PDB file of C-alpha atoms in Angstrom:
ATOM      1  CA  MET A1058      23.907   6.357 -12.107  1.00 26.00           C
ATOM      2  CA  ARG A1059      20.622   8.307 -11.573  1.00 28.00           C
ATOM      3  CA  MET A1060      18.410   7.031  -9.205  1.00 29.00           C
ATOM      4  CA  ARG A1061      15.701   9.855  -9.651  1.00 28.00           C
ATOM      5  CA  ARG A1062      12.675   7.896 -11.100  1.00 30.00           C
ATOM      6  CA  LEU A1063      12.346   4.900  -9.355  1.00 35.00           C
ATOM      7  CA  ALA A1064       9.906   2.873 -11.255  1.00 37.00           C
ATOM      8  CA  LEU A1065       9.246   0.322  -7.876  1.00 45.00           C
ATOM      9  CA  VAL A1066       8.260   3.962  -5.539  1.00 47.00           C
ATOM     10  CA  GLY A1067       6.217   5.469  -7.961  1.00 46.00           C
ATOM     11  CA  ALA A1068       4.858   1.656  -8.430  1.00 48.00           C
ATOM     12  CA  ALA A1069       3.391   1.431  -4.739  1.00 56.00           C
ATOM     13  CA  ALA A1070       2.788   4.907  -5.182  1.00 53.00           C
ATOM     14  CA  LEU A1071       0.255   5.542  -7.900  1.00 48.00           C
ATOM     15  CA  LEU A1072      -1.464   1.402  -6.472  1.00 52.00           C
ATOM     16  CA  LEU A1073      -1.979   3.041  -3.033  1.00 51.00           C
ATOM     17  CA  ALA A1074      -3.104   6.141  -4.931  1.00 50.00           C
ATOM     18  CA  GLY A1075      -6.089   4.669  -7.394  1.00 48.00           C
ATOM     19  CA  CYS A1076      -7.314   2.627  -3.963  1.00 51.00           C
ATOM     20  CA  GLY A1077      -8.161   5.996  -2.545  1.00 50.00           C
ATOM     21  CA  GLY A1078     -11.769   5.616  -3.823  1.00 47.00           C
ATOM     22  CA  SER A1079     -12.976   9.442  -4.651  1.00 46.00           C
ATOM     23  CA  ASP A1080     -15.619  12.291  -3.744  1.00 44.00           C
ATOM     24  CA  GLU A1081     -17.148  12.746  -7.406  1.00 45.00           C
ATOM     25  CA  SER A1082     -18.646   9.656  -7.491  1.00 41.00           C
ATOM     26  CA  GLY A1083     -20.232   8.492  -5.026  1.00 43.00           C
ATOM     27  CA  SER A1084     -23.957   9.394  -4.112  1.00 42.00           C
ATOM     28  CA  ASP A1085     -24.984  11.802  -0.840  1.00 43.00           C
ATOM     29  CA  SER A1086     -26.242   9.150   1.347  1.00 41.00           C
ATOM     30  CA  GLY A1087     -24.251   8.203   4.306  1.00 41.00           C
ATOM     31  CA  SER A1088     -27.165   6.180   6.118  1.00 39.00           C
ATOM     32  CA  ALA A1089     -27.512   3.106   6.693  1.00 37.00           C
ATOM     33  CA  ALA A1090     -28.990   0.084   6.043  1.00 41.00           C
ATOM     34  CA  SER A1091     -31.323  -2.268   8.101  1.00 37.00           C
ATOM     35  CA  SER A1092     -29.111  -4.140   7.949  1.00 45.00           C
ATOM     36  CA  SER A1093     -26.539  -2.218   9.852  1.00 43.00           C
ATOM     37  CA  SER A1094     -29.062  -1.015  13.030  1.00 41.00           C
ATOM     38  CA  GLU A1095     -29.405  -4.631  13.210  1.00 53.00           C
ATOM     39  CA  SER A1096     -25.235  -5.158  14.370  1.00 49.00           C
ATOM     40  CA  GLY A1097     -26.057  -2.086  17.187  1.00 63.00           C
ATOM     41  CA  SER A1098     -22.504  -1.202  16.519  1.00 87.00           C
ATOM     42  CA  GLU A1099     -21.815   2.912  16.780  1.00 94.00           C
ATOM     43  CA  LEU A1100     -19.430   2.161  13.587  1.00 95.00           C
ATOM     44  CA  SER A1101     -21.905   1.433  11.144  1.00 93.00           C
ATOM     45  CA  GLN A1102     -24.319   4.396  12.013  1.00 94.00           C
ATOM     46  CA  LYS A1103     -22.090   6.534  10.473  1.00 94.00           C
ATOM     47  CA  GLU A1104     -21.597   8.066   7.498  1.00 93.00           C
ATOM     48  CA  ALA A1105     -19.126   7.020   4.936  1.00 93.00           C
ATOM     49  CA  SER A1106     -16.335   8.973   5.065  1.00 92.00           C
ATOM     50  CA  GLU A1107     -16.802   9.350   8.890  1.00 94.00           C
ATOM     51  CA  ILE A1108     -16.364   4.897   8.913  1.00 94.00           C
ATOM     52  CA  VAL A1109     -13.630   5.964   6.499  1.00 92.00           C
ATOM     53  CA  ASP A1110     -11.758   8.893   8.100  1.00 93.00           C
ATOM     54  CA  ALA A1111     -11.959   5.370  12.187  1.00 95.00           C
ATOM     55  CA  SER A1112     -10.771   2.916   9.951  1.00 94.00           C
ATOM     56  CA  PHE A1113      -7.182   5.233   8.371  1.00 92.00           C
ATOM     57  CA  THR A1114      -6.596   5.848  11.756  1.00 95.00           C
ATOM     58  CA  ALA A1115      -6.774   2.788  13.201  1.00 97.00           C
ATOM     59  CA  LEU A1116      -4.575   1.487  11.004  1.00 95.00           C
ATOM     60  CA  GLU A1117      -1.818   4.683  11.312  1.00 95.00           C
ATOM     61  CA  GLU A1118      -2.836   3.945  15.187  1.00 96.00           C
ATOM     62  CA  SER A1119      -2.026   0.043  15.221  1.00 97.00           C
ATOM     63  CA  GLY A1120       1.913   0.858  14.339  1.00 96.00           C
ATOM     64  CA  ALA A1121       1.838  -2.464  12.035  1.00 97.00           C
ATOM     65  CA  ALA A1122      -0.268  -3.673   9.110  1.00 96.00           C
ATOM     66  CA  HIS A1123       0.559  -7.222   6.557  1.00 96.00           C
ATOM     67  CA  VAL A1124      -0.896  -4.666   2.753  1.00 92.00           C
ATOM     68  CA  VAL A1125      -1.350  -7.285  -0.234  1.00 92.00           C
ATOM     69  CA  GLY A1126      -2.847  -5.252  -3.775  1.00 88.00           C
ATOM     70  CA  SER A1127      -3.004  -4.983  -7.610  1.00 88.00           C
ATOM     71  CA  ILE A1128      -3.620  -2.483  -9.990  1.00 85.00           C
ATOM     72  CA  GLU A1129      -4.139  -2.917 -13.719  1.00 83.00           C
ATOM     73  CA  GLU A1130      -3.498   0.305 -15.705  1.00 77.00           C
ATOM     74  CA  ASN A1131      -3.788   1.291 -19.801  1.00 79.00           C
ATOM     75  CA  GLY A1132      -2.776  -3.025 -19.861  1.00 83.00           C
ATOM     76  CA  SER A1133      -0.140  -3.112 -17.084  1.00 81.00           C
ATOM     77  CA  MET A1134      -0.284  -4.849 -13.866  1.00 85.00           C
ATOM     78  CA  GLN A1135       1.118  -3.951 -10.450  1.00 85.00           C
ATOM     79  CA  GLU A1136       1.096  -5.560  -7.697  1.00 89.00           C
ATOM     80  CA  LEU A1137       2.274  -5.008  -4.124  1.00 89.00           C
ATOM     81  CA  ASP A1138       2.797  -7.086  -0.567  1.00 94.00           C
ATOM     82  CA  LEU A1139       4.137  -5.182   1.821  1.00 93.00           C
ATOM     83  CA  GLN A1140       5.138  -5.016   5.865  1.00 95.00           C
ATOM     84  CA  LEU A1141       4.947  -1.976   7.004  1.00 94.00           C
ATOM     85  CA  GLN A1142       5.684  -1.170  10.548  1.00 94.00           C
ATOM     86  CA  GLY A1143       6.577   2.045  12.140  1.00 90.00           C
ATOM     87  CA  ASP A1144       9.094   3.704   9.385  1.00 90.00           C
ATOM     88  CA  ASP A1145       9.909   0.173   8.411  1.00 93.00           C
ATOM     89  CA  VAL A1146       9.513  -1.524   5.573  1.00 93.00           C
ATOM     90  CA  SER A1147      10.074  -4.669   4.109  1.00 95.00           C
ATOM     91  CA  GLY A1148       8.517  -6.664   0.935  1.00 94.00           C
ATOM     92  CA  SER A1149       8.093  -6.627  -2.751  1.00 92.00           C
ATOM     93  CA  ILE A1150       5.766  -4.962  -6.160  1.00 88.00           C
ATOM     94  CA  THR A1151       5.906  -6.313  -8.735  1.00 87.00           C
ATOM     95  CA  MET A1152       5.803  -4.473 -12.518  1.00 81.00           C
ATOM     96  CA  ASP A1153       4.872  -6.482 -15.500  1.00 78.00           C
ATOM     97  CA  GLY A1154       5.508  -9.454 -14.198  1.00 83.00           C
ATOM     98  CA  VAL A1155       8.748  -8.511 -12.656  1.00 83.00           C
ATOM     99  CA  ALA A1156       9.164  -9.178  -9.196  1.00 88.00           C
ATOM    100  CA  VAL A1157      11.208  -6.620  -6.804  1.00 88.00           C
ATOM    101  CA  GLN A1158      13.023  -7.281  -3.613  1.00 93.00           C
ATOM    102  CA  LEU A1159      12.847  -4.526  -1.015  1.00 91.00           C
ATOM    103  CA  ILE A1160      14.298  -3.477   2.515  1.00 93.00           C
ATOM    104  CA  SER A1161      13.203  -0.419   4.146  1.00 91.00           C
ATOM    105  CA  VAL A1162      15.169  -0.276   7.601  1.00 91.00           C
ATOM    106  CA  GLY A1163      16.692   2.744   9.680  1.00 87.00           C
ATOM    107  CA  GLY A1164      17.062   4.828   6.914  1.00 84.00           C
ATOM    108  CA  GLN A1165      18.347   2.856   4.648  1.00 88.00           C
ATOM    109  CA  ALA A1166      16.597   1.494   1.329  1.00 89.00           C
ATOM    110  CA  TYR A1167      17.457  -2.197  -0.354  1.00 92.00           C
ATOM    111  CA  VAL A1168      16.325  -3.841  -3.508  1.00 90.00           C
ATOM    112  CA  GLN A1169      17.030  -6.844  -5.586  1.00 93.00           C
ATOM    113  CA  ALA A1170      16.196  -7.440  -8.118  1.00 89.00           C
ATOM    114  CA  PRO A1171      16.329  -9.003 -11.693  1.00 89.00           C
ATOM    115  CA  GLY A1172      19.428  -7.657 -14.289  1.00 84.00           C
ATOM    116  CA  ASP A1173      17.332  -5.786 -16.899  1.00 82.00           C
ATOM    117  CA  PHE A1174      15.640  -3.999 -13.793  1.00 81.00           C
ATOM    118  CA  TRP A1175      19.050  -2.547 -12.902  1.00 81.00           C
ATOM    119  CA  SER A1176      18.553  -1.700 -17.487  1.00 80.00           C
ATOM    120  CA  SER A1177      16.498   0.290 -17.011  1.00 75.00           C
ATOM    121  CA  PHE A1178      17.897   3.234 -16.093  1.00 71.00           C
ATOM    122  CA  GLY A1179      20.689   2.404 -18.156  1.00 74.00           C
ATOM    123  CA  MET A1180      22.571   0.624 -16.048  1.00 77.00           C
ATOM    124  CA  PRO A1181      25.929   0.017 -18.331  1.00 80.00           C
ATOM    125  CA  ALA A1182      25.399  -4.245 -19.166  1.00 81.00           C
ATOM    126  CA  GLU A1183      28.251  -4.780 -17.457  1.00 80.00           C
ATOM    127  CA  PHE A1184      27.227  -3.912 -14.485  1.00 79.00           C
ATOM    128  CA  ALA A1185      23.501  -4.702 -14.498  1.00 81.00           C
ATOM    129  CA  GLY A1186      24.787  -7.714 -14.335  1.00 84.00           C
ATOM    130  CA  GLN A1187      26.669  -7.579 -11.235  1.00 83.00           C
ATOM    131  CA  LEU A1188      23.587  -6.951  -9.485  1.00 87.00           C
ATOM    132  CA  GLU A1189      21.608  -9.643 -10.895  1.00 87.00           C
ATOM    133  CA  GLY A1190      19.726 -11.360  -7.684  1.00 86.00           C
ATOM    134  CA  GLN A1191      22.107  -9.047  -5.452  1.00 91.00           C
ATOM    135  CA  TRP A1192      20.809  -7.074  -3.000  1.00 94.00           C
ATOM    136  CA  VAL A1193      21.506  -3.163  -3.265  1.00 90.00           C
ATOM    137  CA  LEU A1194      22.098  -0.102  -1.105  1.00 90.00           C
ATOM    138  CA  MET A1195      20.412   2.585  -2.762  1.00 84.00           C
ATOM    139  CA  PRO A1196      22.265   5.880  -2.661  1.00 80.00           C
ATOM    140  CA  PRO A1197      20.211   8.292  -0.050  1.00 78.00           C
ATOM    141  CA  GLU A1198      18.691  10.422  -2.634  1.00 75.00           C
ATOM    142  CA  ALA A1199      17.521   6.982  -3.956  1.00 71.00           C
ATOM    143  CA  ALA A1200      16.149   5.519  -0.229  1.00 70.00           C
ATOM    144  CA  GLU A1201      14.519   9.214   0.386  1.00 72.00           C
ATOM    145  CA  SER A1202      11.913   8.177  -1.623  1.00 69.00           C
ATOM    146  CA  PHE A1203      11.646   5.024  -0.108  1.00 71.00           C
ATOM    147  CA  SER A1204       9.892   7.872   2.808  1.00 69.00           C
ATOM    148  CA  THR A1205       6.111   7.002   1.671  1.00 73.00           C
ATOM    149  CA  LEU A1206       6.512   4.231   1.714  1.00 80.00           C
ATOM    150  CA  THR A1207       5.651   3.617   5.152  1.00 86.00           C
ATOM    151  CA  LEU A1208       2.462   3.046   7.211  1.00 88.00           C
ATOM    152  CA  SER A1209       2.056   6.518   8.282  1.00 89.00           C
ATOM    153  CA  GLY A1210       2.780   7.474   4.590  1.00 85.00           C
ATOM    154  CA  LEU A1211       0.266   5.228   2.792  1.00 84.00           C
ATOM    155  CA  VAL A1212      -2.408   6.407   5.611  1.00 86.00           C
ATOM    156  CA  GLN A1213      -1.224  10.124   3.814  1.00 84.00           C
ATOM    157  CA  GLU A1214      -1.221   8.407   0.668  1.00 79.00           C
ATOM    158  CA  LEU A1215      -4.867   7.404   0.217  1.00 81.00           C
ATOM    159  CA  ARG A1216      -5.988  10.141   2.299  1.00 82.00           C
ATOM    160  CA  SER A1217      -4.824  12.606  -0.319  1.00 78.00           C
ATOM    161  CA  ALA A1218      -6.551  10.083  -2.783  1.00 71.00           C
ATOM    162  CA  GLY A1219      -9.534  11.447  -1.022  1.00 70.00           C
ATOM    163  CA  GLY A1220     -10.451   8.317   0.234  1.00 66.00           C
ATOM    164  CA  ASP A1221     -11.769  10.171   4.020  1.00 66.00           C
ATOM    165  CA  SER A1222     -14.066  11.714   1.359  1.00 74.00           C
ATOM    166  CA  VAL A1223     -15.693   8.686   0.341  1.00 81.00           C
ATOM    167  CA  LYS A1224     -19.821   8.917  -0.803  1.00 85.00           C
ATOM    168  CA  GLY A1225     -21.580   5.865  -0.214  1.00 89.00           C
ATOM    169  CA  GLU A1226     -23.856   3.304   1.053  1.00 93.00           C
ATOM    170  CA  VAL A1227     -23.056   1.836   4.362  1.00 94.00           C
ATOM    171  CA  THR A1228     -24.603  -1.683   4.893  1.00 95.00           C
ATOM    172  CA  THR A1229     -23.162  -4.243   7.679  1.00 95.00           C
ATOM    173  CA  ASP A1230     -21.950  -7.996   6.284  1.00 95.00           C
ATOM    174  CA  GLU A1231     -19.380 -10.685   6.366  1.00 95.00           C
ATOM    175  CA  LEU A1232     -15.918 -11.334   5.471  1.00 95.00           C
ATOM    176  CA  ASP A1233     -14.408 -14.478   6.068  1.00 94.00           C
ATOM    177  CA  GLY A1234     -16.553 -14.750   9.408  1.00 93.00           C
ATOM    178  CA  GLU A1235     -16.461 -11.656  10.587  1.00 94.00           C
ATOM    179  CA  LYS A1236     -18.385  -8.721  11.176  1.00 96.00           C
ATOM    180  CA  VAL A1237     -17.587  -5.621   9.006  1.00 97.00           C
ATOM    181  CA  VAL A1238     -19.267  -2.610   7.697  1.00 96.00           C
ATOM    182  CA  VAL A1239     -18.929  -1.531   3.570  1.00 95.00           C
ATOM    183  CA  VAL A1240     -19.055   1.501   2.002  1.00 93.00           C
ATOM    184  CA  THR A1241     -20.751   1.161  -1.967  1.00 92.00           C
ATOM    185  CA  GLN A1242     -20.081   4.253  -3.898  1.00 88.00           C
ATOM    186  CA  ASP A1243     -22.326   4.406  -6.887  1.00 87.00           C
ATOM    187  CA  ASP A1244     -19.682   2.349  -9.413  1.00 86.00           C
ATOM    188  CA  GLY A1245     -19.590  -0.239  -7.390  1.00 89.00           C
ATOM    189  CA  SER A1246     -16.416   0.957  -5.698  1.00 88.00           C
ATOM    190  CA  THR A1247     -15.681  -1.229  -1.487  1.00 91.00           C
ATOM    191  CA  PHE A1248     -14.415   0.166   1.166  1.00 92.00           C
ATOM    192  CA  THR A1249     -14.778  -2.557   3.934  1.00 95.00           C
ATOM    193  CA  ALA A1250     -13.725  -1.641   7.063  1.00 96.00           C
ATOM    194  CA  ARG A1251     -14.030  -4.792  11.039  1.00 97.00           C
ATOM    195  CA  ASP A1252     -16.793  -4.519  12.504  1.00 96.00           C
ATOM    196  CA  ASP A1253     -15.871  -3.005  15.836  1.00 95.00           C
ATOM    197  CA  ASP A1254     -16.074   0.355  17.814  1.00 94.00           C
ATOM    198  CA  ALA A1255     -12.713   0.348  19.232  1.00 95.00           C
ATOM    199  CA  GLU A1256     -10.550  -0.830  16.016  1.00 96.00           C
ATOM    200  CA  PRO A1257     -12.589  -0.193  13.160  1.00 97.00           C
ATOM    201  CA  PHE A1258      -9.804  -1.763  11.180  1.00 97.00           C
ATOM    202  CA  PRO A1259      -9.387  -1.062   7.452  1.00 95.00           C
ATOM    203  CA  LEU A1260      -9.745  -5.096   5.363  1.00 96.00           C
ATOM    204  CA  LEU A1261     -10.340  -4.271   2.013  1.00 93.00           C
ATOM    205  CA  ILE A1262     -10.933  -1.358  -0.813  1.00 90.00           C
ATOM    206  CA  GLU A1263     -12.215  -2.673  -3.886  1.00 89.00           C
ATOM    207  CA  ASP A1264     -12.602   0.156  -7.034  1.00 85.00           C
ATOM    208  CA  LYS A1265     -13.668  -0.962  -9.710  1.00 84.00           C
ATOM    209  CA  GLY A1266     -13.584   2.425 -11.172  1.00 79.00           C
ATOM    210  CA  ASP A1267     -11.094   3.337 -15.298  1.00 81.00           C
ATOM    211  CA  ALA A1268      -7.318   1.116 -12.267  1.00 79.00           C
ATOM    212  CA  PRO A1269      -9.478  -2.128 -11.497  1.00 84.00           C
ATOM    213  CA  ALA A1270      -7.282  -1.999  -8.221  1.00 85.00           C
ATOM    214  CA  THR A1271      -7.494  -4.042  -4.596  1.00 89.00           C
ATOM    215  CA  VAL A1272      -6.016  -3.378  -1.675  1.00 89.00           C
ATOM    216  CA  GLU A1273      -6.397  -5.711   1.134  1.00 93.00           C
ATOM    217  CA  PHE A1274      -5.350  -5.157   5.024  1.00 95.00           C
ATOM    218  CA  SER A1275      -4.483  -7.848   7.591  1.00 97.00           C
ATOM    219  CA  GLY A1276      -1.445  -8.533  10.728  1.00 97.00           C
ATOM    220  CA  PHE A1277      -2.783  -4.679  12.757  1.00 97.00           C
ATOM    221  CA  GLY A1278       0.089  -4.408  15.488  1.00 97.00           C
ATOM    222  CA  GLU A1279       1.586  -7.394  14.426  1.00 97.00           C
ATOM    223  CA  GLN A1280       5.317  -6.547  14.198  1.00 94.00           C
ATOM    224  CA  THR A1281       7.919  -9.320  12.392  1.00 95.00           C
ATOM    225  CA  SER A1282      12.142  -8.620  11.412  1.00 95.00           C
ATOM    226  CA  ILE A1283      13.123  -6.699   9.746  1.00 95.00           C
ATOM    227  CA  ALA A1284      16.658  -6.634   9.255  1.00 96.00           C
ATOM    228  CA  ALA A1285      19.285  -5.504   6.798  1.00 96.00           C
ATOM    229  CA  PRO A1286      20.046  -7.374   4.153  1.00 96.00           C
ATOM    230  CA  PRO A1287      23.962  -9.304   4.916  1.00 94.00           C
ATOM    231  CA  ASN A1288      26.647  -7.866   2.697  1.00 91.00           C
ATOM    232  CA  PRO A1289      24.266  -6.037   0.280  1.00 94.00           C
ATOM    233  CA  VAL A1290      26.357  -4.427  -2.516  1.00 90.00           C
ATOM    234  CA  ASP A1291      27.274  -0.280  -2.751  1.00 86.00           C
ATOM    235  CA  LEU A1292      25.540   1.428  -5.670  1.00 76.00           C
ATOM    236  CA  THR A1293      28.671   3.554  -4.775  1.00 72.00           C
ATOM    237  CA  THR A1294      31.595   0.694  -5.535  1.00 72.00           C
ATOM    238  CA  LEU A1295      30.084   0.292  -9.300  1.00 66.00           C
ATOM    239  CA  GLY A1296      30.532   4.064 -10.563  1.00 55.00           C
ATOM    240  CA  GLY A1297      27.310   4.714  -9.535  1.00 46.00           C
TER     241      GLY A1297
END
């Protein structure tokens, strides 16, 4: 069984890239609105690209974060709910209603998915049925694909999508009672970060482009227990 095109990895990459913003649609204004000056924070006085860059840096340096997001493209809905900390990850990715659970820890990756998921890769029905609801240890070549599903990989993906070259209007606001800085692009896409000079963590990204997407961040620096599942099925025992 060849796992070179593991769909859930592609879904995550697409989701994260889709929410990076674009330097093509934003305005040239990097100045803050009058509400920004009232906050008095240095962050709110920066240009849009500087705010986003500082926010991505803070996210990466936090060491851990909980990321929840969704993207709709060509009639297909993809969602993710991931705990990222260091090189480890746990959570789920849902593609058109099919939920795939995943754990990547210590350089090894494990997936739990419905039988139809495995059948979609050409696995014979008899083997796919055996994997229904089972945690599966992925082959080394497939596990390498999870290397982008890390906190640093997420930040790199967002930056490469143009996220740190965003242009737009900078204002201040409140989100769930917390002071925030908001960058708004011409197409209505927004990047919301904590209005904190020391820890300007990203809180919410909303992309209003051709593939509408939303990503929420929380739990910065909060470590949870990520461990390998007990008694995973080794694909090589199925002749993979």
